[in-house]
Tab-separated table of C-alpha atoms in Angstrom:
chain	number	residue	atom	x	y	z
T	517	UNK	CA	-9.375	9.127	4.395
T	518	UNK	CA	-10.022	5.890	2.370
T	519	UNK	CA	-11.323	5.808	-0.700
T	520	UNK	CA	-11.974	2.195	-1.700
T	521	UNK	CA	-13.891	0.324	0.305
T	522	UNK	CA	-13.686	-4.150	0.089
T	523	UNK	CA	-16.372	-5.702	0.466
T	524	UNK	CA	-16.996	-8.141	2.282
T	525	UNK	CA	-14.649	-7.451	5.284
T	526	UNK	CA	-13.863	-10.901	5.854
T	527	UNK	CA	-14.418	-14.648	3.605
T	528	UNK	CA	-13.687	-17.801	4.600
T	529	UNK	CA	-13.486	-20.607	1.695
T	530	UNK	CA	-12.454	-24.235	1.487
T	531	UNK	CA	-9.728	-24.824	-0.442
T	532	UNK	CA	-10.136	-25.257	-3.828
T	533	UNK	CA	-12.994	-22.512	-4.306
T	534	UNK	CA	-13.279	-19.714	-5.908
T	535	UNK	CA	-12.749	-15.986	-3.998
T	536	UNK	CA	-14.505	-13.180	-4.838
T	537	UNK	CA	-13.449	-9.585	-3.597
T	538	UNK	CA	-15.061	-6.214	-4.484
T	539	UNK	CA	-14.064	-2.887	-4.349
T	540	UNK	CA	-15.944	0.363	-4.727
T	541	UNK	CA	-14.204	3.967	-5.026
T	542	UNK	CA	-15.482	7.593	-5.156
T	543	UNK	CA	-12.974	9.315	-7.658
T	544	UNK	CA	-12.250	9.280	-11.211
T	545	UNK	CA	-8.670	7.003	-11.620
T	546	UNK	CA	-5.653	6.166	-13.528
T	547	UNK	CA	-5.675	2.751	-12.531
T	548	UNK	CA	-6.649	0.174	-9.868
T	549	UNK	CA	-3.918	-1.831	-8.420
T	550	UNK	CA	-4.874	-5.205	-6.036
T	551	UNK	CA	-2.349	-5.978	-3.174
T	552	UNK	CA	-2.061	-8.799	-0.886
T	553	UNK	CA	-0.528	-8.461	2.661
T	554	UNK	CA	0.447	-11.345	4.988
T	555	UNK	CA	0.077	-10.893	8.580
T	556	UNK	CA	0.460	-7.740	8.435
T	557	UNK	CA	3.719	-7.530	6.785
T	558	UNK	CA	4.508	-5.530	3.693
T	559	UNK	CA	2.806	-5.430	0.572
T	560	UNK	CA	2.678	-7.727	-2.637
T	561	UNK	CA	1.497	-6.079	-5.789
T	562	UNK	CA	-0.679	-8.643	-7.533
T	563	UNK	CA	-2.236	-6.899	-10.869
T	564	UNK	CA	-2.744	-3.292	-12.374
T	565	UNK	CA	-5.771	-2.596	-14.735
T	566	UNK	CA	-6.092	0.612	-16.105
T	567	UNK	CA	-9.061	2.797	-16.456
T	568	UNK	CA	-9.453	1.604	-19.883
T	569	UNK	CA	-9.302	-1.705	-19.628
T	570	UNK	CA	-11.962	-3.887	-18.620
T	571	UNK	CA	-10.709	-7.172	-17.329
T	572	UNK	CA	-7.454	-8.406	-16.897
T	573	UNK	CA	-6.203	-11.849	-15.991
T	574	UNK	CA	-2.640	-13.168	-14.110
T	575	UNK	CA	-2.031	-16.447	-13.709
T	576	UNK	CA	-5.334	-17.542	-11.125
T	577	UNK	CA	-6.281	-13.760	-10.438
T	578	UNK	CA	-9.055	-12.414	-12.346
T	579	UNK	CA	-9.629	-8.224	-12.181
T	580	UNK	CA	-12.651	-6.929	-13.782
T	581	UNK	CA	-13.028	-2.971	-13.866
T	582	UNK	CA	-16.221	-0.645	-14.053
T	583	UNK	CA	-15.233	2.820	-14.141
T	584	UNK	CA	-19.273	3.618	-14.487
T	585	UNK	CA	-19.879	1.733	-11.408
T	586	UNK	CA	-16.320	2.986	-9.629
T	587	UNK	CA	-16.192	-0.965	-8.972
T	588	UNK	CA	-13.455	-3.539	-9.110
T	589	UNK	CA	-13.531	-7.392	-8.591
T	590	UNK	CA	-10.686	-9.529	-7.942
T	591	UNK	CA	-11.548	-13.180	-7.907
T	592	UNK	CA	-9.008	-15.795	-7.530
T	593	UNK	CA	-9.639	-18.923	-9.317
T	594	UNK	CA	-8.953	-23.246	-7.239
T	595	UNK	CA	-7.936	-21.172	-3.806
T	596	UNK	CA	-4.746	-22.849	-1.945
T	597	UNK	CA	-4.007	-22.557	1.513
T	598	UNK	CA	-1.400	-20.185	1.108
T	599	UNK	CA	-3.844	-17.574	-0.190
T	600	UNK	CA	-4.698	-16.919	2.716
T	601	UNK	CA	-3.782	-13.244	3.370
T	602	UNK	CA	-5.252	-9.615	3.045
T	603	UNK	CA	-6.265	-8.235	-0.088
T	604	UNK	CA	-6.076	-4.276	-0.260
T	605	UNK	CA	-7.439	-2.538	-3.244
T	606	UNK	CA	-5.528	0.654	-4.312
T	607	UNK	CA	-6.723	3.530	-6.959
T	608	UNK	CA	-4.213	6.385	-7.961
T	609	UNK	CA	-6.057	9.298	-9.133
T	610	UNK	CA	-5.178	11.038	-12.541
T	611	UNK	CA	-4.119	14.502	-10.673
T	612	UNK	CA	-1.391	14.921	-8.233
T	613	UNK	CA	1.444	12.680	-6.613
T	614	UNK	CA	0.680	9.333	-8.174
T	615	UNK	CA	0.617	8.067	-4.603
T	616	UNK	CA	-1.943	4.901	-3.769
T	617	UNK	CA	-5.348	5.179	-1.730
T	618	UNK	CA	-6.287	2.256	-0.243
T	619	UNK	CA	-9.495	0.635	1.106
T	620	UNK	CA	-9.659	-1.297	3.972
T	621	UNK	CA	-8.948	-5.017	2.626
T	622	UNK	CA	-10.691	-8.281	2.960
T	623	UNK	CA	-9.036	-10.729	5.233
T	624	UNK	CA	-9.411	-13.876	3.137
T	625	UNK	CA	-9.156	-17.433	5.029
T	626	UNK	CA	-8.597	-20.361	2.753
T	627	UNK	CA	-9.078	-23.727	4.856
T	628	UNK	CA	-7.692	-26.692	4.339
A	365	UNK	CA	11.426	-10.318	-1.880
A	366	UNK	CA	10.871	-6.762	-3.327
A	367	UNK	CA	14.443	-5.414	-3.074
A	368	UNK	CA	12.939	-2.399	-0.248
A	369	UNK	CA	13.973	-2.696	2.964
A	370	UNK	CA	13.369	-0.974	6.367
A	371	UNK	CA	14.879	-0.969	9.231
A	372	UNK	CA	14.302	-1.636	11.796
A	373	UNK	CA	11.253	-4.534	12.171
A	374	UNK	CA	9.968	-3.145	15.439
A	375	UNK	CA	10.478	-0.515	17.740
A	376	UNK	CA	8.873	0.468	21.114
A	377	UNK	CA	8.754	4.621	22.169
A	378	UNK	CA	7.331	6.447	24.951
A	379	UNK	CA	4.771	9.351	23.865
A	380	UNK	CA	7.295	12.965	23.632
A	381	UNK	CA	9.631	11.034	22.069
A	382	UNK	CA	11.010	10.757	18.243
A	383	UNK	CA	11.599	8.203	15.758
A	384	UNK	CA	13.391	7.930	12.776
A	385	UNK	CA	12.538	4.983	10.230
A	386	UNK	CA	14.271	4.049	7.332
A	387	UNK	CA	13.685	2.494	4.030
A	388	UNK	CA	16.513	1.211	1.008
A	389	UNK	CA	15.105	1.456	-1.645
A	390	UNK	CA	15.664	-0.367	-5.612
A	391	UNK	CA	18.557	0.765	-7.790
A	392	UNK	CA	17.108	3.402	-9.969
A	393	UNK	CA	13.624	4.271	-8.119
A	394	UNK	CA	13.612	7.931	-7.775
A	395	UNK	CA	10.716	7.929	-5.816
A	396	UNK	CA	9.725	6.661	-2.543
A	397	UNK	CA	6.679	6.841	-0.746
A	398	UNK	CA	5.412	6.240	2.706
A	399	UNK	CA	2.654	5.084	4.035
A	400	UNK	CA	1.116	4.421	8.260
A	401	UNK	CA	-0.896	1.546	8.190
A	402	UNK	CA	-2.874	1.001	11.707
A	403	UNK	CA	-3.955	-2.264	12.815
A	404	UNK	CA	-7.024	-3.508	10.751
A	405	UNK	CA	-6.827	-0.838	8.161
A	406	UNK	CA	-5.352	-0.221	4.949
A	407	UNK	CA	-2.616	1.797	4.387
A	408	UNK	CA	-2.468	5.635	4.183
A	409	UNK	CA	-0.668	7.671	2.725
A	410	UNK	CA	1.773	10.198	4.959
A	411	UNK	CA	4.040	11.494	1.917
A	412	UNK	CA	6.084	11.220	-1.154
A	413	UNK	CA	9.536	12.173	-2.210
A	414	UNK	CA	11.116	12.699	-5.879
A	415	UNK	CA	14.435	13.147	-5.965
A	416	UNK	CA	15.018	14.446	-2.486
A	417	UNK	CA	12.310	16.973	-2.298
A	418	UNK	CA	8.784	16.415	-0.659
A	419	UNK	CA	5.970	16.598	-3.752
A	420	UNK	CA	3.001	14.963	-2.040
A	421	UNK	CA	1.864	15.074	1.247
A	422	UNK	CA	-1.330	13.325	3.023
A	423	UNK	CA	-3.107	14.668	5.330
A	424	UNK	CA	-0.877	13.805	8.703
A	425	UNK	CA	0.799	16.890	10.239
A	426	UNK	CA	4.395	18.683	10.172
A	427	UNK	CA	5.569	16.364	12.934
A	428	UNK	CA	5.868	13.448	10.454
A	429	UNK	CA	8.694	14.522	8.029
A	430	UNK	CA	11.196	12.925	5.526
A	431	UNK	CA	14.296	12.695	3.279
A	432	UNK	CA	15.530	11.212	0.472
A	433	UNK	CA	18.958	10.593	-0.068
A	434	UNK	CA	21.107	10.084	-3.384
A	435	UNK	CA	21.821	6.256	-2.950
A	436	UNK	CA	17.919	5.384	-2.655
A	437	UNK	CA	17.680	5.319	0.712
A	438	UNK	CA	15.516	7.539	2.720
A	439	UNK	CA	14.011	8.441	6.384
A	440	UNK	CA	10.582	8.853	8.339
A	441	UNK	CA	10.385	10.971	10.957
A	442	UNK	CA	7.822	11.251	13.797
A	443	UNK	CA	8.451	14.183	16.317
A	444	UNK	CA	6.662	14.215	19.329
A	445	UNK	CA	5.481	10.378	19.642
A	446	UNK	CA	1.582	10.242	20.222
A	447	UNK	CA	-0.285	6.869	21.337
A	448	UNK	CA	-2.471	7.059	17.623
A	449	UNK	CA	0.765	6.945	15.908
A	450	UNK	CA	1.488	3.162	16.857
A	451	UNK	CA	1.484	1.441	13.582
A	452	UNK	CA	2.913	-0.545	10.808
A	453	UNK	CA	5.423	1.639	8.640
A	454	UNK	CA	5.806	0.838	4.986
A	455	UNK	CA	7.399	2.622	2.317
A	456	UNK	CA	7.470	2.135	-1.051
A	457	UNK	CA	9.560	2.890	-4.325
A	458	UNK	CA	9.070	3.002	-7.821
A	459	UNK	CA	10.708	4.539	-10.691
A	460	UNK	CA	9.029	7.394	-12.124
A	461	UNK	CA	7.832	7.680	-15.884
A	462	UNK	CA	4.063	6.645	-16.040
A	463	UNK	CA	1.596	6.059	-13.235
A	464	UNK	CA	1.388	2.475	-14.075
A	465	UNK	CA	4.423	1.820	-12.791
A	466	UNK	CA	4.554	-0.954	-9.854
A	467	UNK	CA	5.155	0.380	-6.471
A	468	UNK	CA	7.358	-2.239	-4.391
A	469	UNK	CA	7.265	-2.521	-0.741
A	470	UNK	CA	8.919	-2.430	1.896
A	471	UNK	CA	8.502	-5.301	4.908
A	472	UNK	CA	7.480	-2.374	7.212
A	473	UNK	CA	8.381	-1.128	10.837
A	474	UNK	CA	5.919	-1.862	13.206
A	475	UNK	CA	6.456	1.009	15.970
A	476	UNK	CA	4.711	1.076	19.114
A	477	UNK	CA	4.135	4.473	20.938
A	478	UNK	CA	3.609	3.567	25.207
């Protein structure tokens, strides 16, 4: 089963906005790791913030963390065409294999 | 370009039948994980190895099964081919130490089960 969950399923931007992506989860975490995936091709690990950490930036990526809220935001700053892609939050949990849970991703359209 | 990859892109299998999928994985990542990702959903986690033995497993049953081998490479298979198991394929390594390490991917297998 899926633990995060993106919200919303689907954004469509002109290029040049801002994106904004959330993600809830139902566990206590590690960390929270943001992906993108084009066309359904393998994965591209973006940034990692860890449970005690707050906000974290990377070049145009913003990550913002609420571990009281199990919440996430990615938002990526003056969007370019070729951000267009799937965005897949991904928790690991503090017990077990350190293996990723995803949610379902937003499918983010940037148009030119 | 992550330094993972699987071969091979795509592969087409009747239901009854088995598969075997592999991944190459970086120099010096011990640990390689796998992952079924079905069209429109995020990835899920089938299992993960640690050098060469199974210590994680997802909830998918004894039919999907793995190795690792000594040169970073390892296998997927899928016994007894069902329809629901059409899907992308990705693994993943990493090296072991802390759970913050970054988990690179593989370009995937997309397998189709007729």
């Amino acid at each position: 089963s899926q633990q995060g969950e993106e919200d919303p399923q689907a954004l469509s931007i002109q290029e040049g906005e801002n994106a904004t992506m959330n993600c809830s989860y139902k566990t206590s975490i590690n960390n929270l790791q943001w992906y993108r995936q084009n066309s359904g091709r393998g994965l591209v690990h973006l940034i990692l913030i860890r449970s005690n950490e707050r906000e974290k930036h990377s070049g145009r990526l913003r990550v913002t963390l609420d571990t009281s809220k199990k919440s996430s935001s990615l938002l990526i700053t003056a969007s370019r065409a070729a951000d267009t892609a799937s965005y897949f939050c991904a928790t690991v949990t503090i017990q077990g294999a350190q293996k990723l849970v995803f949610g379902q991703g937003t499918r983010l359209t940037i148009n030119p | 370009e992550t330094g993972v990859t699987q071969s091979p892109t795509h592969l087409i299998k009747t239901r009854g039948q088995q598969v075997t999928l592999r991944c190459s994985s970086q120099s010096g990542h011990n640990t390689v994980s796998w992952y079924q990702q079905a069209l429109g959903q995020g990835p899920q986690f089938i299992f993960q190895y640690y050098r060469e033995e199974e210590n994680g497993r997802g909830n998918f049953p004894p039919r999907f099964s793995g190795l690792q081998f000594p040169n970073y490479s390892s296998e997927l298979n899928v016994n007894a081919l069902e329809l629901d198991d059409s899907a992308l394929y990705l693994c993943a390594s990493r090296r072991t130490g802390t759970p913050y390490n970054e988990q690179f991917f593989g370009p995937g297998t997309r397998l189709t089960v007729l």
